[in-house]
Amino acid sequence: MGQAQGQPARSARCIALVGPYLSGKTTLLEAILARTGAITRQGSAAAQNTVGDASEEARHHGMSVELNAATVDFLGDSFTFLDCPGSIEFQADAAHALTACDAAVVVCEPDEKKVPALQLILKQLEDRGTPHFLFINKIDKAEARVRDIVPMLQPASTKPLVIRQIPIWENDIVTGFIDLALERAYVYREHAPSEVVDIPQTLADHEKEARFSMLEKLADYDDALMEQLLEDVPPPRDRVFDDLSKELREGLICPVLLGSAENGHGIFRLLKALRHEAPFVFATAERVGVEKTASCAFVLKTFHTAHGGKLSLARVLTGTFADGTTVHGGADDERISGIFTLMGQEPVKRGETVAGDTVAFGRLDGVKTGDTLTTEKGSKIKVEPASITQPVFGLAVAAKEKKDEVKLTAAIAKIIEEDPSISLTHSQDMGEMVLWGQGEMHLRVALERLVRKYGIDASTRPRQIPYKETIRKSVEVRGRHKKQSGGHGQFGDVVVTIAPQPRGAGFAFSDKISGGVVPKNYIPSVEIGVKDYLHTGPLGFQVVDVAVCLIDGSYHSVDSSDMAFRQAGRIAMSEGMPQCSPVLLEPVMAVDIAVPSEATAKVNSIVSSRRGQILGFDARSGWPGWDVVQAQIPESEIQNLIVELRSATAGVGTFNAKFDHLAELTGKVADQVLAQRAKAA
């Protein structure tokens, strides 16, 4: 590679390790660290001694729950690997990492059931134009041949999956592989590098066939190579590698490598492919549109550490940043207080950082994940951050100890800084705080972190649904407030009509007073008294869609006052409303549910079982093999919809919901709601 804008040709690279839940990403990172000498011995997830997944929550649940970074040296090149969580509930970390990494290694298993989960990840990469390799892990446990596995995985990718290696099998055990680009065979060795051997005679024909298939796919984008293949001329090896590299970088193909991270097999070839074919930082800067800037760093992740304070993990895309440098792009201009390389959870102090490096900047309090930092004052540089998925699961939270009430929101704010896919809303109507996230496990981990990092134990319960009530018939009613107690008394007398309004019309107040029976200056007080009552109607909920008209009344020249007429208005409502056939209203949401097509029938059944109405379904735009089911579902039935949906779709289904309308609720369900309200009162 040549120079680009004064940057060193072999700048440090940033590689994201992504893939479905339990595909082995953390194990692969551990194998890479062992293979490059960054650690002396490869740990395992089962033994809970890996560099990644070092947090208590990750080890307790046996899964990645946040991004982990580790920087290694391989044959003189520096690589930072970002081990991203695989569960859909924790994928916000991956979304930000993919924004500014040079390439991704998508770790997957040879398992057809994981194809929809694989598609979720490949779609993100394809949409961003991020070059990516597919690493088929656990090849030693595969029950099918690679020639069958890759066509099985192909529906997950819109780019051709190009097989780079084929395994060598002996007695149903994978003992090595043939590299199709190098035309060289390797045999795995226990705790040692693979050994080059002659291509086994029994595989010679298969190797030629597989290599030709690989070259054919490359030739789709290279006319000269196509001519060589048609003329039966063996292409030069350098030409093959150039094509593999060029077509990967241009996002035309997805090369497929294989191995077993647990056994350390296939790691060296993967690292070699990354070293020779993954783009450098200037290509990434160009991809995100900042290649002409003097200095630019994108914040991938925020960590709050026990001793080092806040750390902002950032990818430096252009220019240099030093300790003490003032950076712009956050909420305020701030000075970097320490630059660190991360090895899992451990920060290691380092000096000035240059384009290509992935480092943590210390104590940038006003900087958040997704911010673009620069040393240029007044610069409008902005790398487009990943969009945050709408939350799908909420729980009402409160501090168990009264002394923690003030601390709770501050601690949750720090958790949200670390994971912006969590949010906190304050429901005035319901008088509760609701913590929102991407699923049940997502919130469970956040609450565990709240206890471990901030010593705050929070209680949770299902959030309350904002039911309303309205009326079905009209009534005319008098409200009189009369009080005599030494000196001035209190007197207010009103006659009002209470009538239903069309759904969604809201509250309306009017008057038809003539002859000054209620002086004009008291009429606004009557309206205030009416509104006072509407907060809690006869059923115990806020009243909506009601029209009240003041039609008559009387006053006393001495004892009448604003307060007396306000009270009279309230009394009229409290006496009249129960006579108006009050009825409960429940919020109904418009819901779009995205699922693999084979699960659409199951989803229709789930919607029906939740009192939902299916409006129809369409193919999901840009998602081959997926549908979007449109439905209307009562909000009370959406509380744990995501749990059932994920269960029915091998963990990949999701939805978004927005308020649509209020609908009358009667019968058994209404009785249950009213009984719960009475109990809570």
Tab-separated table of C-alpha atoms in Angstrom, residues 127-552:
chain	number	residue	atom	x	y	z
A	127	ASP	CA	-25.636	-1.360	4.778
A	128	ARG	CA	-22.503	0.352	6.127
A	129	GLY	CA	-20.223	-0.886	3.364
A	130	THR	CA	-17.908	-2.491	5.950
A	131	PRO	CA	-15.601	-5.127	4.397
A	132	HIS	CA	-16.060	-8.480	6.137
A	133	PHE	CA	-14.816	-12.055	6.277
A	134	LEU	CA	-16.903	-15.014	7.380
A	135	PHE	CA	-15.123	-17.345	9.805
A	136	ILE	CA	-16.916	-20.688	10.138
A	137	ASN	CA	-16.041	-21.672	13.689
A	138	LYS	CA	-16.349	-25.100	15.359
A	139	ILE	CA	-15.577	-26.745	12.012
A	140	ASP	CA	-14.373	-29.791	13.980
A	141	LYS	CA	-17.987	-30.290	15.155
A	142	ALA	CA	-19.606	-29.778	11.752
A	143	GLU	CA	-21.977	-32.494	10.636
A	144	ALA	CA	-22.048	-31.331	7.011
A	145	ARG	CA	-19.335	-30.716	4.421
A	146	VAL	CA	-18.217	-27.143	3.661
A	147	ARG	CA	-19.551	-27.489	0.107
A	148	ASP	CA	-23.003	-27.930	1.705
A	149	ILE	CA	-22.516	-25.502	4.622
A	150	VAL	CA	-21.737	-22.449	2.493
A	151	PRO	CA	-24.847	-22.725	0.246
A	152	MET	CA	-26.836	-23.168	3.477
A	153	LEU	CA	-25.383	-19.882	4.831
A	154	GLN	CA	-25.583	-17.965	1.518
A	155	PRO	CA	-29.207	-16.724	2.038
A	156	ALA	CA	-27.895	-14.668	4.983
A	157	SER	CA	-25.643	-12.639	2.638
A	158	THR	CA	-26.462	-10.548	-0.416
A	159	LYS	CA	-22.752	-10.783	-1.364
A	160	PRO	CA	-21.320	-14.023	-2.754
A	161	LEU	CA	-19.715	-16.176	-0.035
A	162	VAL	CA	-16.359	-17.153	-1.514
A	163	ILE	CA	-14.805	-20.307	-0.006
A	164	ARG	CA	-11.080	-19.708	0.645
A	165	GLN	CA	-10.318	-22.999	2.411
A	166	ILE	CA	-11.573	-26.564	2.389
A	167	PRO	CA	-11.091	-28.889	5.376
A	168	ILE	CA	-9.091	-32.103	5.359
A	169	TRP	CA	-11.150	-34.875	6.971
A	170	GLU	CA	-9.779	-38.106	8.421
A	171	ASN	CA	-12.153	-40.600	10.057
A	172	ASP	CA	-14.810	-37.877	10.381
A	173	ILE	CA	-12.350	-35.549	12.124
A	174	VAL	CA	-11.038	-32.292	10.616
A	175	THR	CA	-7.251	-32.617	10.730
A	176	GLY	CA	-6.289	-29.610	8.613
A	177	PHE	CA	-7.250	-27.569	5.553
A	178	ILE	CA	-6.253	-26.611	2.037
A	179	ASP	CA	-5.793	-22.912	1.291
A	180	LEU	CA	-7.322	-22.448	-2.188
A	181	ALA	CA	-5.532	-19.162	-2.892
A	182	LEU	CA	-2.093	-20.528	-1.953
A	183	GLU	CA	-2.853	-24.071	-3.210
A	184	ARG	CA	-1.201	-25.366	-0.086
A	185	ALA	CA	-2.315	-27.901	2.539
A	186	TYR	CA	-1.880	-27.510	6.307
A	187	VAL	CA	-2.263	-30.037	9.106
A	188	TYR	CA	-3.288	-28.831	12.567
A	189	ARG	CA	-0.840	-29.404	15.424
A	190	GLU	CA	-1.741	-29.434	19.129
A	191	HIS	CA	-0.656	-26.123	20.805
A	192	ALA	CA	1.601	-25.397	17.825
A	193	PRO	CA	1.423	-23.740	14.390
A	194	SER	CA	-0.093	-25.772	11.549
A	195	GLU	CA	2.351	-27.715	9.408
A	196	VAL	CA	2.542	-27.500	5.604
A	197	VAL	CA	2.005	-30.878	3.894
A	198	ASP	CA	1.390	-32.098	0.368
A	199	ILE	CA	-2.213	-31.846	-0.802
A	200	PRO	CA	-3.683	-35.315	-0.143
A	201	GLN	CA	-4.199	-37.275	-3.393
A	202	THR	CA	-7.783	-38.033	-2.404
A	203	LEU	CA	-8.553	-34.303	-2.306
A	204	ALA	CA	-6.630	-33.198	-5.402
A	205	ASP	CA	-9.676	-33.175	-7.695
A	206	HIS	CA	-11.900	-31.567	-5.089
A	207	GLU	CA	-9.278	-28.874	-4.465
A	208	LYS	CA	-9.102	-28.041	-8.206
A	209	GLU	CA	-12.898	-27.876	-8.423
A	210	ALA	CA	-13.192	-25.684	-5.300
A	211	ARG	CA	-10.391	-23.388	-6.466
A	212	PHE	CA	-11.996	-22.987	-9.893
A	213	SER	CA	-15.305	-22.113	-8.192
A	214	MET	CA	-13.499	-19.453	-6.113
A	215	LEU	CA	-11.790	-18.005	-9.210
A	216	GLU	CA	-15.084	-17.945	-11.118
A	217	LYS	CA	-16.643	-15.777	-8.423
A	218	LEU	CA	-13.644	-13.428	-8.465
A	219	ALA	CA	-13.772	-13.302	-12.276
A	220	ASP	CA	-17.312	-11.886	-12.118
A	221	TYR	CA	-15.606	-8.595	-11.221
A	222	ASP	CA	-12.369	-8.987	-13.244
A	223	ASP	CA	-12.598	-9.355	-17.039
A	224	ALA	CA	-8.906	-10.251	-17.451
A	225	LEU	CA	-9.252	-13.106	-14.944
A	226	MET	CA	-12.395	-14.274	-16.734
A	227	GLU	CA	-10.456	-14.431	-20.012
A	228	GLN	CA	-7.673	-16.479	-18.380
A	229	LEU	CA	-10.212	-18.945	-16.998
A	230	LEU	CA	-11.953	-19.292	-20.386
A	231	GLU	CA	-8.598	-19.905	-22.060
A	232	ASP	CA	-7.590	-22.384	-19.342
A	233	VAL	CA	-4.585	-20.246	-18.373
A	234	PRO	CA	-3.669	-20.577	-14.670
A	235	PRO	CA	-3.796	-17.036	-13.208
A	236	PRO	CA	-0.701	-15.837	-11.307
A	237	ARG	CA	-1.015	-16.258	-7.543
A	238	ASP	CA	-0.394	-12.537	-6.979
A	239	ARG	CA	-3.319	-11.755	-9.299
A	240	VAL	CA	-5.591	-14.006	-7.223
A	241	PHE	CA	-4.581	-12.301	-3.959
A	242	ASP	CA	-4.970	-8.841	-5.508
A	243	ASP	CA	-8.492	-9.744	-6.614
A	244	LEU	CA	-9.401	-11.207	-3.222
A	245	SER	CA	-8.160	-8.045	-1.531
A	246	LYS	CA	-9.738	-5.584	-3.988
A	247	GLU	CA	-13.144	-7.283	-4.080
A	248	LEU	CA	-13.257	-7.595	-0.289
A	249	ARG	CA	-12.475	-3.884	0.138
A	250	GLU	CA	-15.041	-2.860	-2.438
A	251	GLY	CA	-17.677	-4.949	-0.675
A	252	LEU	CA	-18.245	-7.204	-3.693
A	253	ILE	CA	-17.536	-10.524	-1.956
A	254	CYS	CA	-17.415	-12.077	1.492
A	255	PRO	CA	-14.437	-14.472	1.773
A	256	VAL	CA	-15.057	-17.588	3.884
A	257	LEU	CA	-12.364	-18.988	6.204
A	258	LEU	CA	-12.744	-21.809	8.692
A	259	GLY	CA	-11.282	-23.185	11.887
A	260	SER	CA	-11.822	-23.981	15.529
A	261	ALA	CA	-11.153	-21.093	17.917
A	262	GLU	CA	-11.316	-23.389	20.942
A	263	ASN	CA	-8.455	-25.508	19.587
A	264	GLY	CA	-6.556	-22.562	18.087
A	265	HIS	CA	-7.006	-23.956	14.559
A	266	GLY	CA	-7.200	-21.654	11.523
A	267	ILE	CA	-6.137	-18.590	13.539
A	268	PHE	CA	-2.837	-17.901	11.761
A	269	ARG	CA	-4.461	-18.029	8.290
A	270	LEU	CA	-7.210	-15.686	9.478
A	271	LEU	CA	-4.615	-13.226	10.803
A	272	LYS	CA	-2.636	-13.481	7.543
A	273	ALA	CA	-5.804	-12.731	5.543
A	274	LEU	CA	-6.513	-9.703	7.730
A	275	ARG	CA	-2.924	-8.497	7.435
A	276	HIS	CA	-2.844	-8.723	3.627
A	277	GLU	CA	-6.426	-7.907	2.702
A	278	ALA	CA	-8.159	-5.774	5.355
A	279	PRO	CA	-8.158	-2.074	4.383
A	280	PHE	CA	-6.205	0.550	6.294
A	281	VAL	CA	-7.602	3.530	8.157
A	282	PHE	CA	-7.509	5.968	5.233
A	283	ALA	CA	-9.999	3.728	3.363
A	284	THR	CA	-12.228	3.750	6.450
A	285	ALA	CA	-11.930	7.540	6.813
A	286	GLU	CA	-12.981	7.819	3.167
A	287	ARG	CA	-15.901	5.424	3.728
A	288	VAL	CA	-17.284	7.607	6.543
A	289	GLY	CA	-16.479	10.867	4.726
A	290	VAL	CA	-13.737	12.398	6.895
A	291	GLU	CA	-10.605	11.655	4.820
A	292	LYS	CA	-9.905	15.371	4.221
A	293	THR	CA	-9.981	16.391	7.894
A	294	ALA	CA	-6.857	17.373	9.821
A	295	SER	CA	-7.906	15.348	12.876
A	296	CYS	CA	-10.880	13.132	13.609
A	297	ALA	CA	-11.690	10.401	16.142
A	298	PHE	CA	-15.005	8.569	16.526
A	299	VAL	CA	-16.154	7.465	20.004
A	300	LEU	CA	-17.109	3.771	19.840
A	301	LYS	CA	-17.913	3.103	23.479
A	302	THR	CA	-17.990	4.737	26.919
A	303	PHE	CA	-16.732	3.018	30.089
A	304	HIS	CA	-17.081	4.201	33.687
A	305	THR	CA	-14.229	2.590	35.617
A	306	ALA	CA	-13.885	2.259	39.378
A	307	HIS	CA	-10.505	4.028	39.610
A	308	GLY	CA	-9.786	5.688	36.265
A	309	GLY	CA	-13.099	7.528	35.950
A	310	LYS	CA	-14.710	7.845	32.530
A	311	LEU	CA	-12.951	6.390	29.474
A	312	SER	CA	-14.024	7.103	25.879
A	313	LEU	CA	-12.899	4.322	23.530
A	314	ALA	CA	-12.242	6.008	20.190
A	315	ARG	CA	-10.965	5.163	16.728
A	316	VAL	CA	-8.553	7.774	15.433
A	317	LEU	CA	-9.429	8.194	11.746
A	318	THR	CA	-7.162	11.131	10.832
A	319	GLY	CA	-4.472	13.236	12.471
A	320	THR	CA	-2.966	12.880	15.947
A	321	PHE	CA	-4.188	13.300	19.533
A	322	ALA	CA	-1.948	13.725	22.588
A	323	ASP	CA	-2.455	13.769	26.345
A	324	GLY	CA	-3.616	17.271	27.315
A	325	THR	CA	-4.954	18.050	23.811
A	326	THR	CA	-8.202	20.056	23.807
A	327	VAL	CA	-10.868	18.292	21.751
A	328	HIS	CA	-14.109	19.621	20.301
A	329	GLY	CA	-17.246	17.732	19.321
A	330	GLY	CA	-18.677	16.752	22.705
A	331	ALA	CA	-21.045	18.840	24.822
A	332	ASP	CA	-18.096	21.138	25.753
A	333	ASP	CA	-14.494	21.677	24.737
A	334	GLU	CA	-12.408	19.402	26.970
A	335	ARG	CA	-8.819	18.316	27.512
A	336	ILE	CA	-7.799	14.687	27.192
A	337	SER	CA	-6.574	13.420	30.555
A	338	GLY	CA	-4.584	10.311	29.698
A	339	ILE	CA	-4.533	8.052	26.618
A	340	PHE	CA	-4.800	4.305	27.108
A	341	THR	CA	-4.666	1.066	25.179
A	342	LEU	CA	-7.265	-1.421	26.398
A	343	MET	CA	-6.614	-5.103	27.009
A	344	GLY	CA	-10.092	-6.312	27.865
A	345	GLN	CA	-11.080	-4.306	30.947
A	346	GLU	CA	-7.512	-3.191	31.707
A	347	PRO	CA	-6.317	0.256	30.528
A	348	VAL	CA	-2.590	0.617	29.837
A	349	LYS	CA	-1.233	4.182	29.588
A	350	ARG	CA	0.452	5.159	26.313
A	351	GLY	CA	1.707	8.237	24.480
A	352	GLU	CA	0.471	10.221	21.493
A	353	THR	CA	-1.934	8.413	19.191
A	354	VAL	CA	-2.026	8.573	15.390
A	355	ALA	CA	-4.490	7.717	12.627
A	356	GLY	CA	-5.407	4.049	12.784
A	357	ASP	CA	-5.047	3.624	16.547
A	358	THR	CA	-7.968	2.554	18.719
A	359	VAL	CA	-7.474	4.050	22.171
A	360	ALA	CA	-9.324	5.203	25.265
A	361	PHE	CA	-9.271	8.926	26.082
A	362	GLY	CA	-9.470	9.736	29.798
A	363	ARG	CA	-12.003	11.934	31.587
A	364	LEU	CA	-13.891	13.554	28.717
A	365	ASP	CA	-17.010	14.078	30.819
A	366	GLY	CA	-19.125	15.793	28.175
A	367	VAL	CA	-18.300	13.274	25.419
A	368	LYS	CA	-20.715	10.464	24.646
A	369	THR	CA	-20.728	7.326	22.497
A	370	GLY	CA	-21.208	8.255	18.829
A	371	ASP	CA	-19.542	11.683	19.142
A	372	THR	CA	-16.916	12.808	16.622
A	373	LEU	CA	-13.868	14.490	18.190
A	374	THR	CA	-11.395	16.839	16.549
A	375	THR	CA	-8.623	19.208	17.619
A	376	GLU	CA	-9.926	21.824	15.151
A	377	LYS	CA	-12.034	24.470	16.922
A	378	GLY	CA	-15.245	25.348	15.091
A	379	SER	CA	-15.037	22.269	12.883
A	380	LYS	CA	-18.324	20.709	11.731
A	381	ILE	CA	-16.841	17.223	11.244
A	382	LYS	CA	-19.397	14.524	11.944
A	383	VAL	CA	-19.191	10.770	11.439
A	384	GLU	CA	-22.770	9.510	11.203
A	385	PRO	CA	-23.265	7.324	14.294
A	386	ALA	CA	-25.325	4.146	14.305
A	387	SER	CA	-29.032	4.671	14.899
A	388	ILE	CA	-30.246	3.254	18.206
A	389	THR	CA	-32.935	0.598	17.968
A	390	GLN	CA	-36.245	1.528	19.603
A	391	PRO	CA	-36.557	-0.136	23.043
A	392	VAL	CA	-38.963	-3.087	23.242
A	393	PHE	CA	-39.128	-3.900	26.955
A	394	GLY	CA	-39.742	-1.637	29.939
A	395	LEU	CA	-39.858	-2.049	33.717
A	396	ALA	CA	-40.873	0.446	36.391
A	397	VAL	CA	-37.878	1.023	38.688
A	398	ALA	CA	-37.506	2.538	42.134
A	399	ALA	CA	-34.748	2.576	44.742
A	400	LYS	CA	-35.325	-0.012	47.477
A	401	GLU	CA	-33.738	2.314	50.049
A	402	LYS	CA	-35.075	5.847	50.406
A	403	LYS	CA	-31.530	7.182	50.793
A	404	ASP	CA	-30.728	5.954	47.243
A	405	GLU	CA	-33.590	7.762	45.478
A	406	VAL	CA	-31.500	10.746	44.359
A	407	LYS	CA	-28.473	8.576	43.492
A	408	LEU	CA	-30.579	6.180	41.378
A	409	THR	CA	-31.163	8.504	38.411
A	410	ALA	CA	-27.499	9.645	38.409
A	411	ALA	CA	-26.293	6.016	38.388
A	412	ILE	CA	-28.742	5.038	35.633
A	413	ALA	CA	-27.497	8.047	33.613
A	414	LYS	CA	-23.965	6.539	33.738
A	415	ILE	CA	-25.288	3.134	32.670
A	416	ILE	CA	-27.067	4.815	29.735
A	417	GLU	CA	-23.776	6.557	28.811
A	418	GLU	CA	-22.151	3.120	28.604
A	419	ASP	CA	-25.096	1.645	26.691
A	420	PRO	CA	-27.212	4.224	24.818
A	421	SER	CA	-29.746	1.540	23.801
A	422	ILE	CA	-31.048	1.787	27.401
A	423	SER	CA	-33.272	4.757	28.271
A	424	LEU	CA	-35.173	6.100	31.258
A	425	THR	CA	-38.552	7.809	31.057
A	426	HIS	CA	-40.490	9.591	33.802
A	427	SER	CA	-44.223	8.965	33.516
A	428	GLN	CA	-46.032	11.918	35.096
A	429	ASP	CA	-49.444	10.269	34.642
A	430	MET	CA	-48.394	7.080	36.376
A	431	GLY	CA	-45.946	8.619	38.834
A	432	GLU	CA	-43.174	6.154	38.002
A	433	MET	CA	-39.774	5.863	36.304
A	434	VAL	CA	-39.557	3.307	33.515
A	435	LEU	CA	-36.253	1.733	32.455
A	436	TRP	CA	-36.353	0.689	28.799
A	437	GLY	CA	-34.096	-1.717	26.912
A	438	GLN	CA	-33.817	-4.346	24.202
A	439	GLY	CA	-35.179	-7.268	26.222
A	440	GLU	CA	-35.488	-8.956	29.585
A	441	MET	CA	-31.813	-10.004	29.857
A	442	HIS	CA	-30.662	-6.547	28.761
A	443	LEU	CA	-32.408	-4.885	31.717
A	444	ARG	CA	-31.405	-7.661	34.126
A	445	VAL	CA	-27.730	-7.012	33.338
A	446	ALA	CA	-28.218	-3.229	33.690
A	447	LEU	CA	-29.775	-3.708	37.148
A	448	GLU	CA	-26.964	-6.077	38.221
A	449	ARG	CA	-24.452	-3.432	37.094
A	450	LEU	CA	-26.349	-0.854	39.148
A	451	VAL	CA	-25.723	-2.936	42.279
A	452	ARG	CA	-22.107	-3.898	41.503
A	453	LYS	CA	-20.776	-0.539	40.279
A	454	TYR	CA	-22.894	1.942	42.205
A	455	GLY	CA	-24.153	-0.028	45.222
A	456	ILE	CA	-27.794	0.789	44.445
A	457	ASP	CA	-30.397	-1.945	44.669
A	458	ALA	CA	-33.506	-1.143	42.642
A	459	SER	CA	-36.891	-2.816	42.826
A	460	THR	CA	-38.761	-3.451	39.572
A	461	ARG	CA	-42.319	-4.232	38.611
A	462	PRO	CA	-44.336	-4.269	35.390
A	463	ARG	CA	-44.946	-0.703	34.277
A	464	GLN	CA	-48.444	0.715	34.668
A	465	ILE	CA	-50.574	1.153	31.570
A	466	PRO	CA	-51.992	4.680	31.090
A	467	TYR	CA	-55.660	3.714	30.976
A	468	LYS	CA	-58.129	6.564	30.592
A	469	GLU	CA	-61.887	6.804	31.018
A	470	THR	CA	-64.708	8.592	29.244
A	471	ILE	CA	-68.509	8.702	29.248
A	472	ARG	CA	-71.245	7.335	27.017
A	473	LYS	CA	-74.206	9.574	27.861
A	474	SER	CA	-75.041	13.165	28.821
A	475	VAL	CA	-76.379	14.573	32.043
A	476	GLU	CA	-77.369	17.938	33.509
A	477	VAL	CA	-76.306	18.449	37.123
A	478	ARG	CA	-76.146	21.171	39.765
A	479	GLY	CA	-73.103	21.717	41.957
A	480	ARG	CA	-73.502	23.910	45.016
A	481	HIS	CA	-70.835	24.869	47.501
A	482	LYS	CA	-72.152	26.672	50.607
A	483	LYS	CA	-70.258	27.151	53.828
A	484	GLN	CA	-71.013	29.509	56.714
A	485	SER	CA	-68.435	29.972	59.431
A	486	GLY	CA	-68.240	33.312	61.215
A	487	GLY	CA	-67.578	36.377	59.082
A	488	HIS	CA	-67.623	35.832	55.303
A	489	GLY	CA	-69.057	32.478	54.156
A	490	GLN	CA	-68.449	30.646	50.880
A	491	PHE	CA	-71.086	30.376	48.164
A	492	GLY	CA	-70.925	29.055	44.612
A	493	ASP	CA	-73.766	27.514	42.627
A	494	VAL	CA	-73.523	26.141	39.068
A	495	VAL	CA	-75.559	24.026	36.695
A	496	VAL	CA	-73.576	22.205	33.990
A	497	THR	CA	-74.223	19.726	31.214
A	498	ILE	CA	-71.666	16.924	30.828
A	499	ALA	CA	-71.602	15.254	27.410
A	500	PRO	CA	-69.384	12.762	25.550
A	501	GLN	CA	-67.061	14.011	22.801
A	502	PRO	CA	-65.831	12.081	19.726
A	503	ARG	CA	-62.778	9.873	20.449
A	504	GLY	CA	-59.611	11.940	20.449
A	505	ALA	CA	-61.454	15.299	20.600
A	506	GLY	CA	-60.236	15.964	24.147
A	507	PHE	CA	-61.845	18.266	26.716
A	508	ALA	CA	-64.016	21.275	25.861
A	509	PHE	CA	-65.521	23.862	28.207
A	510	SER	CA	-68.114	26.477	27.252
A	511	ASP	CA	-70.818	28.574	28.882
A	512	LYS	CA	-74.305	29.784	28.031
A	513	ILE	CA	-74.733	32.165	30.923
A	514	SER	CA	-77.154	35.052	30.405
A	515	GLY	CA	-78.372	37.711	32.756
A	516	GLY	CA	-75.256	37.510	34.936
A	517	VAL	CA	-76.510	34.585	37.074
A	518	VAL	CA	-72.842	33.620	37.337
A	519	PRO	CA	-70.649	36.729	37.036
A	520	LYS	CA	-68.184	36.540	34.133
A	521	ASN	CA	-65.169	36.830	36.418
A	522	TYR	CA	-66.113	33.527	38.148
A	523	ILE	CA	-66.576	31.459	34.963
A	524	PRO	CA	-62.817	30.656	34.573
A	525	SER	CA	-62.842	29.364	38.186
A	526	VAL	CA	-65.698	26.994	37.326
A	527	GLU	CA	-63.585	25.621	34.435
A	528	ILE	CA	-60.604	25.131	36.775
A	529	GLY	CA	-62.818	23.196	39.205
A	530	VAL	CA	-64.100	20.985	36.366
A	531	LYS	CA	-60.511	20.294	35.225
A	532	ASP	CA	-59.468	19.497	38.811
A	533	TYR	CA	-61.950	16.631	38.766
A	534	LEU	CA	-60.846	15.242	35.385
A	535	HIS	CA	-57.520	13.959	36.800
A	536	THR	CA	-59.364	11.054	38.436
A	537	GLY	CA	-62.858	10.064	37.257
A	538	PRO	CA	-65.398	7.688	38.843
A	539	LEU	CA	-63.410	4.635	37.652
A	540	GLY	CA	-60.142	6.007	39.063
A	541	PHE	CA	-58.481	7.150	35.803
A	542	GLN	CA	-57.947	10.404	33.921
A	543	VAL	CA	-61.092	11.532	32.059
A	544	VAL	CA	-60.853	12.356	28.330
A	545	ASP	CA	-63.188	13.324	25.491
A	546	VAL	CA	-65.756	15.184	27.579
A	547	ALA	CA	-67.560	18.495	26.898
A	548	VAL	CA	-68.828	20.547	29.851
A	549	CYS	CA	-71.128	23.553	29.416
A	550	LEU	CA	-72.025	25.972	32.213
A	551	ILE	CA	-75.719	26.808	31.652
A	552	ASP	CA	-76.983	28.282	34.931
